[in-house]
Short mmCIF file of C-alpha atoms and ligand atoms in Angstrom, two decimals:
data_model
loop_
_atom_site.label_atom_id
_atom_site.label_comp_id
_atom_site.label_asym_id
_atom_site.label_seq_id
_atom_site.Cartn_x
_atom_site.Cartn_y
_atom_site.Cartn_z
CA MET A 1 -0.11 0.34 -0.21
CA ARG A 2 2.52 2.07 0.59
CA GLU A 3 4.86 1.32 -2.25
CA GLU A 4 1.53 2.50 -3.98
CA LEU A 5 1.15 5.78 -2.86
CA LEU A 6 3.87 6.65 -3.75
CA LYS A 7 4.00 5.80 -7.03
CA ILE A 8 1.16 7.38 -7.61
CA LYS A 9 3.06 10.47 -6.13
CA GLN A 10 5.49 10.19 -8.82
CA GLU A 11 3.63 9.49 -11.30
CA ALA A 12 1.10 12.60 -10.50
CA GLU A 13 3.98 14.31 -10.47
CA LYS A 14 5.47 14.08 -13.63
CA ALA A 15 2.11 14.15 -14.41
CA LEU A 16 1.32 17.54 -13.27
CA ALA A 17 5.09 18.52 -14.28
CA ALA A 18 4.71 17.65 -18.56
CA ALA A 19 1.09 19.21 -18.47
CA THR A 20 2.01 22.76 -20.21
CA ASP A 21 -2.02 24.77 -19.80
CA SER A 22 -4.89 24.19 -17.81
CA ALA A 23 -6.77 21.82 -19.74
CA ALA A 24 -3.66 19.26 -19.53
CA LEU A 25 -3.34 20.42 -15.66
CA GLU A 26 -7.06 19.99 -15.01
CA GLN A 27 -7.06 15.94 -16.35
CA VAL A 28 -4.12 15.77 -14.18
CA ARG A 29 -5.98 17.01 -11.32
CA VAL A 30 -8.97 14.92 -12.19
CA ARG A 31 -7.20 11.21 -12.72
CA TYR A 32 -5.22 11.35 -9.28
CA LEU A 33 -6.91 14.22 -7.45
CA GLY A 34 -11.19 13.92 -8.01
CA LYS A 35 -13.47 11.75 -6.83
CA LYS A 36 -12.66 8.69 -8.34
CA GLY A 37 -8.83 9.79 -9.10
CA GLU A 38 -6.48 7.26 -8.07
CA LEU A 39 -5.52 8.76 -4.53
CA THR A 40 -10.02 7.97 -3.68
CA LYS A 41 -9.23 4.78 -5.05
CA VAL A 42 -7.23 3.96 -2.41
CA SER A 43 -8.77 5.31 0.80
CA ARG A 44 -11.34 3.60 -0.54
CA SER A 45 -9.84 -0.06 -0.28
CA MET A 46 -8.18 0.72 3.16
CA ARG A 47 -11.05 -0.87 4.65
CA ASP A 48 -8.67 -3.93 3.37
CA ILE A 49 -6.04 -3.52 5.29
CA PRO A 50 -5.27 -4.58 8.61
CA PRO A 51 -7.49 -2.06 11.76
CA GLU A 52 -3.72 -1.15 13.03
CA GLU A 53 -2.47 -0.17 10.01
CA ARG A 54 -4.89 1.82 8.44
CA PRO A 55 -4.39 5.15 10.33
CA VAL A 56 -0.40 5.55 9.24
CA ILE A 57 -1.59 5.05 5.56
CA GLY A 58 -4.67 7.56 6.30
CA ARG A 59 -2.32 9.78 7.45
CA LEU A 60 0.29 8.84 4.27
CA VAL A 61 -2.41 9.32 1.70
CA ASN A 62 -3.07 12.43 3.36
CA GLU A 63 0.15 13.85 2.83
CA VAL A 64 0.50 12.06 -1.18
CA LYS A 65 -2.97 14.18 -1.26
CA ALA A 66 -2.24 17.67 0.01
CA SER A 67 1.30 18.02 -1.00
CA LEU A 68 -0.03 17.07 -4.82
CA GLU A 69 -2.67 20.15 -3.67
CA SER A 70 0.03 22.16 -3.51
CA LEU A 71 2.25 20.85 -6.03
CA LEU A 72 -1.35 21.54 -8.62
CA GLU A 73 -1.07 25.39 -7.38
CA GLU A 74 1.81 25.94 -7.82
CA ARG A 75 1.53 24.79 -11.41
CA ARG A 76 -1.41 25.89 -12.00
CA GLN A 77 0.37 29.78 -11.45
CA GLU A 78 2.65 28.71 -13.19
CA VAL A 79 0.34 28.16 -17.04
CA GLU A 80 -2.29 30.52 -16.29
CA ARG A 81 1.02 32.60 -16.55
CA ALA A 82 2.47 31.04 -19.24
CA GLU A 83 -0.32 31.34 -21.13
CA LYS A 84 -1.55 35.26 -21.12
CA GLU A 85 2.38 35.45 -22.18
CA ARG A 86 1.47 33.65 -25.02
CA ARG A 87 -2.12 35.31 -25.85
CA LEU A 88 -0.26 38.48 -25.57
CA GLY A 89 1.77 37.85 -28.31
CA ALA A 90 -0.36 36.65 -30.74
CA GLU A 91 -2.71 40.35 -30.48
CA VAL A 92 0.60 41.91 -31.07
CA ILE A 93 -0.23 44.96 -29.84
CA ASP A 94 2.14 47.93 -30.31
CA ILE A 95 1.88 50.72 -28.24
CA THR A 96 4.17 52.99 -30.54
CA LEU A 97 2.14 53.16 -33.41
CA PRO A 98 1.07 56.41 -33.74
CA GLY A 99 -3.36 56.95 -33.34
CA ARG A 100 -5.10 56.67 -36.86
CA VAL A 101 -5.35 60.95 -36.34
CA ARG A 102 -8.75 62.02 -38.66
CA ARG A 103 -7.20 65.26 -40.75
CA PRO A 104 -9.42 68.14 -41.01
CA GLY A 105 -8.77 69.50 -45.46
CA THR A 106 -7.75 72.71 -46.33
CA PRO A 107 -8.97 75.45 -48.28
CA HIS A 108 -7.64 75.48 -52.10
CA PRO A 109 -4.97 77.01 -53.19
CA LEU A 110 -7.39 79.59 -55.60
CA ARG A 111 -10.22 79.78 -52.80
CA ALA A 112 -8.49 81.15 -51.09
CA THR A 113 -6.37 83.25 -52.87
CA LEU A 114 -9.93 84.50 -54.19
CA ALA A 115 -11.87 84.84 -50.63
CA GLU A 116 -8.51 87.25 -49.91
CA ILE A 117 -8.83 89.55 -52.59
CA GLU A 118 -12.86 89.86 -52.37
CA ASP A 119 -12.26 90.64 -48.57
CA VAL A 120 -9.74 93.42 -49.86
CA PHE A 121 -12.19 95.11 -51.96
CA ILE A 122 -15.46 94.29 -49.57
CA ARG A 123 -13.38 96.24 -46.84
CA MET A 124 -13.23 98.97 -49.19
CA GLY A 125 -16.69 98.91 -50.13
CA PHE A 126 -16.93 97.19 -52.71
CA GLN A 127 -19.95 94.58 -53.38
CA VAL A 128 -19.36 91.42 -54.28
CA ALA A 129 -22.30 90.46 -57.77
CA THR A 130 -21.87 87.43 -59.96
CA GLY A 131 -23.10 86.45 -63.45
CA PRO A 132 -23.48 83.96 -66.00
CA GLU A 133 -20.74 81.34 -67.10
CA VAL A 134 -22.46 80.52 -70.45
CA GLU A 135 -22.92 83.79 -71.86
CA THR A 136 -24.46 85.79 -75.33
CA ASP A 137 -22.17 87.40 -77.73
CA TYR A 138 -23.93 90.48 -76.86
CA TYR A 139 -23.06 90.79 -73.26
CA ASN A 140 -19.16 89.15 -73.48
CA PHE A 141 -17.93 91.76 -76.43
CA GLU A 142 -20.46 93.92 -78.33
CA ALA A 143 -22.08 95.40 -75.59
CA LEU A 144 -18.79 95.74 -73.83
CA ASN A 145 -17.35 97.59 -77.42
CA ILE A 146 -15.93 94.60 -79.23
CA PRO A 147 -18.21 94.26 -82.32
CA SER A 148 -17.59 90.94 -84.55
CA ASP A 149 -15.09 92.52 -86.94
CA HIS A 150 -13.42 93.97 -83.83
CA PRO A 151 -9.09 92.30 -83.59
CA ALA A 152 -9.49 92.00 -79.65
CA ARG A 153 -11.10 88.94 -80.51
CA ASP A 154 -8.29 87.70 -81.51
CA MET A 155 -6.50 87.66 -78.12
CA GLN A 156 -10.00 85.68 -76.64
CA ASP A 157 -10.40 82.28 -78.08
CA SER A 158 -13.56 81.21 -76.82
CA PHE A 159 -15.65 78.17 -76.39
CA TYR A 160 -18.99 78.49 -78.71
CA ILE A 161 -21.87 77.28 -77.52
CA SER A 162 -23.96 78.15 -80.67
CA ARG A 163 -23.11 80.81 -83.25
CA ASP A 164 -24.17 83.92 -79.88
CA VAL A 165 -23.69 81.91 -77.20
CA LEU A 166 -20.08 80.96 -75.34
CA LEU A 167 -18.55 80.25 -72.55
CA ARG A 168 -17.30 83.95 -70.93
CA THR A 169 -14.06 84.40 -71.93
CA HIS A 170 -13.62 86.78 -69.51
CA THR A 171 -16.17 87.76 -65.88
CA SER A 172 -16.29 92.29 -67.84
CA PRO A 173 -19.96 91.20 -68.69
CA VAL A 174 -20.65 91.15 -65.68
CA GLN A 175 -20.14 94.99 -65.72
CA ILE A 176 -23.00 95.45 -68.32
CA ARG A 177 -25.40 93.20 -66.28
CA TYR A 178 -24.90 95.12 -63.58
CA MET A 179 -25.31 98.47 -65.03
CA GLN A 180 -28.25 97.72 -66.97
CA ALA A 181 -29.78 95.37 -63.40
CA HIS A 182 -29.25 98.79 -61.26
CA ALA A 183 -29.13 102.13 -63.38
CA PRO A 184 -29.31 104.83 -62.88
CA GLU A 185 -28.97 103.30 -59.52
CA LEU A 186 -25.74 105.38 -57.96
CA PRO A 187 -22.82 104.44 -56.66
CA VAL A 188 -21.61 101.21 -58.15
CA LYS A 189 -18.57 100.19 -56.67
CA ILE A 190 -19.21 96.26 -57.43
CA ILE A 191 -15.76 92.77 -57.51
CA SER A 192 -17.35 90.15 -60.26
CA PRO A 193 -15.33 87.14 -58.96
CA GLY A 194 -15.64 83.50 -61.38
CA ARG A 195 -14.79 81.09 -63.78
CA VAL A 196 -14.40 81.66 -66.95
CA TYR A 197 -12.49 80.23 -69.57
CA ARG A 198 -10.51 80.48 -73.44
CA ARG A 199 -9.41 78.48 -75.65
CA ASP A 200 -5.62 78.13 -74.13
CA ASP A 201 -3.47 75.37 -72.29
CA ASP A 202 0.16 75.50 -71.38
CA PRO A 203 1.70 75.65 -68.11
CA THR A 204 0.66 79.84 -67.50
CA HIS A 205 -2.44 79.48 -68.98
CA SER A 206 -5.58 76.73 -68.36
CA PRO A 207 -8.82 76.18 -70.46
CA MET A 208 -10.73 77.27 -67.76
CA PHE A 209 -9.82 79.72 -64.60
CA TYR A 210 -11.05 83.00 -62.45
CA GLN A 211 -11.07 86.37 -62.52
CA VAL A 212 -12.19 88.59 -60.80
CA GLU A 213 -13.47 91.88 -61.97
CA GLY A 214 -13.83 95.50 -60.62
CA LEU A 215 -15.61 98.11 -60.80
CA GLN A 216 -16.82 101.49 -60.13
CA VAL A 217 -19.38 104.51 -61.19
CA ASP A 218 -20.41 107.40 -59.95
CA HIS A 219 -19.52 111.22 -60.62
CA GLY A 220 -16.05 112.81 -60.39
CA ILE A 221 -14.49 108.65 -60.75
CA THR A 222 -11.02 109.77 -62.04
CA PHE A 223 -7.98 107.78 -63.05
CA GLY A 224 -6.91 108.69 -59.50
CA ASP A 225 -9.15 106.59 -57.75
CA LEU A 226 -8.33 103.92 -59.79
CA LYS A 227 -5.01 103.98 -59.14
CA GLY A 228 -5.17 104.48 -55.23
CA VAL A 229 -7.60 101.56 -54.93
CA LEU A 230 -5.39 99.18 -56.81
CA LEU A 231 -2.19 99.87 -54.90
CA ALA A 232 -4.38 100.16 -51.84
CA TRP A 233 -5.30 96.31 -51.86
CA ALA A 234 -1.78 95.74 -54.11
CA ARG A 235 -0.70 96.87 -49.96
CA ALA A 236 -3.18 94.61 -48.21
CA MET A 237 -2.21 91.83 -50.26
CA TYR A 238 1.49 91.87 -50.92
CA GLY A 239 2.53 93.58 -47.48
CA GLU A 240 2.81 97.57 -46.66
CA GLY A 241 6.47 98.24 -48.62
CA THR A 242 4.42 97.02 -52.00
CA ARG A 243 4.93 99.34 -55.27
CA ILE A 244 2.09 99.00 -58.05
CA ARG A 245 3.79 100.50 -61.86
CA LEU A 246 0.19 101.34 -64.38
CA ARG A 247 1.31 101.05 -68.78
CA PRO A 248 -0.28 102.27 -71.29
CA SER A 249 -3.21 100.00 -73.09
CA TYR A 250 -5.44 99.07 -75.41
CA PHE A 251 -8.87 96.93 -73.97
CA PRO A 252 -11.55 98.13 -76.45
CA PHE A 253 -13.67 98.57 -72.75
CA THR A 254 -11.60 101.13 -71.68
CA GLU A 255 -10.11 104.20 -72.29
CA PRO A 256 -7.45 105.19 -71.33
CA SER A 257 -5.81 101.43 -70.64
CA ALA A 258 -3.17 100.63 -68.28
CA GLU A 259 -1.79 97.14 -67.51
CA VAL A 260 -1.00 97.17 -63.80
CA ASP A 261 2.02 95.70 -62.30
CA VAL A 262 3.20 94.90 -59.31
CA SER A 263 6.52 95.25 -57.42
CA CYS A 264 7.86 91.45 -57.45
CA THR A 265 6.86 89.58 -54.67
CA MET A 266 9.93 87.72 -53.99
CA CYS A 267 12.88 90.05 -54.65
CA GLY A 268 11.22 93.35 -53.21
CA GLY A 269 11.66 95.09 -56.78
CA GLU A 270 15.82 94.19 -57.33
CA GLY A 271 15.47 91.65 -59.63
CA CYS A 272 15.04 88.27 -60.22
CA ARG A 273 14.05 84.86 -61.95
CA VAL A 274 9.87 85.15 -61.13
CA CYS A 275 10.06 88.85 -62.44
CA LYS A 276 12.52 88.05 -64.73
CA GLY A 277 15.15 90.28 -63.52
CA THR A 278 12.61 93.42 -64.09
CA GLY A 279 11.50 93.99 -60.51
CA TRP A 280 8.29 93.91 -61.88
CA LEU A 281 4.71 91.60 -62.19
CA GLU A 282 2.48 91.83 -64.48
CA VAL A 283 -1.29 91.18 -62.19
CA LEU A 284 -4.22 92.70 -63.70
CA GLY A 285 -5.93 95.20 -66.32
CA ALA A 286 -7.22 98.47 -65.92
CA GLY A 287 -8.64 101.78 -67.20
CA MET A 288 -11.87 104.15 -66.82
CA VAL A 289 -14.27 102.72 -68.20
CA HIS A 290 -14.89 103.38 -71.67
CA PRO A 291 -18.14 105.85 -72.55
CA THR A 292 -20.01 103.64 -75.30
CA VAL A 293 -19.92 100.75 -71.64
CA LEU A 294 -21.43 103.49 -69.69
CA ARG A 295 -23.84 104.15 -72.46
CA ASN A 296 -24.51 100.24 -72.28
CA GLY A 297 -25.33 99.80 -69.23
CA GLY A 298 -27.73 102.22 -69.23
CA TYR A 299 -25.49 105.32 -67.91
CA ASP A 300 -24.89 108.63 -69.56
CA PRO A 301 -20.27 109.31 -70.02
CA GLU A 302 -21.41 112.78 -69.99
CA LYS A 303 -22.87 112.92 -66.02
CA VAL A 304 -20.88 110.26 -64.96
CA THR A 305 -17.10 108.38 -64.60
CA GLY A 306 -15.50 104.58 -63.49
CA PHE A 307 -12.52 102.66 -63.96
CA ALA A 308 -12.53 99.10 -64.15
CA PHE A 309 -10.65 96.03 -64.28
CA GLY A 310 -10.48 93.16 -63.92
CA MET A 311 -7.02 90.48 -62.35
CA GLY A 312 -6.16 86.85 -62.98
CA VAL A 313 -6.52 84.69 -60.29
CA GLU A 314 -4.00 82.16 -61.26
CA ARG A 315 -1.40 84.12 -61.90
CA ILE A 316 -1.72 85.71 -58.20
CA ALA A 317 -2.20 82.69 -56.22
CA MET A 318 1.04 81.51 -58.80
CA LEU A 319 3.41 84.79 -57.45
CA LYS A 320 1.87 84.61 -53.98
CA TYR A 321 2.88 80.54 -53.44
CA GLY A 322 6.15 80.43 -55.35
CA ILE A 323 3.90 78.07 -57.78
CA ASP A 324 5.74 77.61 -61.47
CA ASP A 325 3.10 75.47 -62.88
CA ILE A 326 -0.37 76.73 -63.08
CA ARG A 327 -1.94 72.66 -63.97
CA LEU A 328 -1.47 71.62 -60.01
CA PHE A 329 -4.22 74.01 -58.82
CA TYR A 330 -6.15 71.52 -60.96
CA ALA A 331 -5.33 68.07 -60.51
CA ASN A 332 -5.70 68.08 -57.27
CA ASP A 333 -3.27 66.16 -55.76
CA ILE A 334 -3.94 65.78 -52.16
CA ARG A 335 -0.01 66.75 -51.53
CA PHE A 336 0.13 69.39 -53.76
CA LEU A 337 -3.93 70.89 -51.49
CA ARG A 338 -2.27 69.84 -48.18
CA GLN A 339 0.59 72.86 -48.62
CA PHE A 340 -2.30 76.00 -48.17
CA GLY A 341 -3.58 77.15 -44.93
CA GLY A 342 -6.40 75.02 -42.62
CA ILE A 343 -5.13 73.35 -39.77
CA GLY A 344 -3.44 71.05 -39.86
CA ALA A 345 -2.04 71.96 -42.87
N1 DAH B 401 -10.94 91.67 -69.46
C1 DAH B 401 -9.80 91.68 -69.19
C2 DAH B 401 -9.12 90.18 -69.85
O1 DAH B 401 -9.52 89.13 -69.86
C3 DAH B 401 -9.13 92.72 -68.22
C4 DAH B 401 -9.20 93.43 -67.84
C5 DAH B 401 -9.15 94.75 -68.07
C6 DAH B 401 -11.15 94.05 -67.18
C7 DAH B 401 -8.76 96.06 -68.89
C8 DAH B 401 -11.41 94.66 -66.82
C9 DAH B 401 -10.54 96.72 -67.70
O2 DAH B 401 -12.06 95.54 -66.44
O3 DAH B 401 -10.59 97.58 -67.56
O4 DAH B 401 -8.08 90.09 -70.23
#
């Protein structure tokens, strides 16, 4: 009996040592310490031994049982620790990985530039007016003093919808539309931002681009008012030190007309690659509204005068941000777009 008990003890110890997971340990427990296990069987067979040996064997059974139970508990803790480690290893949680950040969008550089231009003029008291992108020959050309045989039409290769309807080639038709809708109200003081279309396509010209038109009509408006407004705009846009320069030019809808340059935004007028060594950048066309245009708008050129201007937004944005290819604005490359303003830029 004693030998039998010691054999059971040895076997159980070996089995406990060999069990490497909770399920295996539980099997060992049932087999040796369970209700129908080996030790219970020994206790049951106590009846068959002489009564005087019973206490000794009984004590031995209890000792073996206690010893196995404490060994089982020890193994259980070891096995559970090992299982936990295996589980963590399998889940592969790398707490050093950066979190998933949801990035807010950024304003498109053209929209941002447009908003800035509008802001400056709104602060000077201009209202924002708009007109259709699909325009009639009359508003786009005729009413602006560009008759059908006028060579100035060649400067604006157009997309025609039909003989008399086209995609507007500039925002100037809004001048006529606005004046006709408001004459004889004074003052007329508007800017008109929007898309325009021309049959051009190269690194500095896109078939669709943005312009901002300006028009102020009132009693006694002079060329000096035009210069003052444009200088104030240029300084608000590019900094207080900015200068402007007006060169004589020609537009059918203004007389006199001028090309307006701003001192180079890159070199400040010293001369660099961007201004091609001249120190000046051409940014817009302007002039005093032609009497015919005022008349077509419903105003009497003997009583009122006005100035007008038109600027290309892409060009202004390209100069502002140092962008050398206009097509970047429309390519929707997120790496390009993310570089402009906004939270998370
Ligand atoms: N409409 C002209 C263009 O697209 C720009 C322009 C020049 C507008 C002079 C004006 C102006 O109002 O006075 O080329």
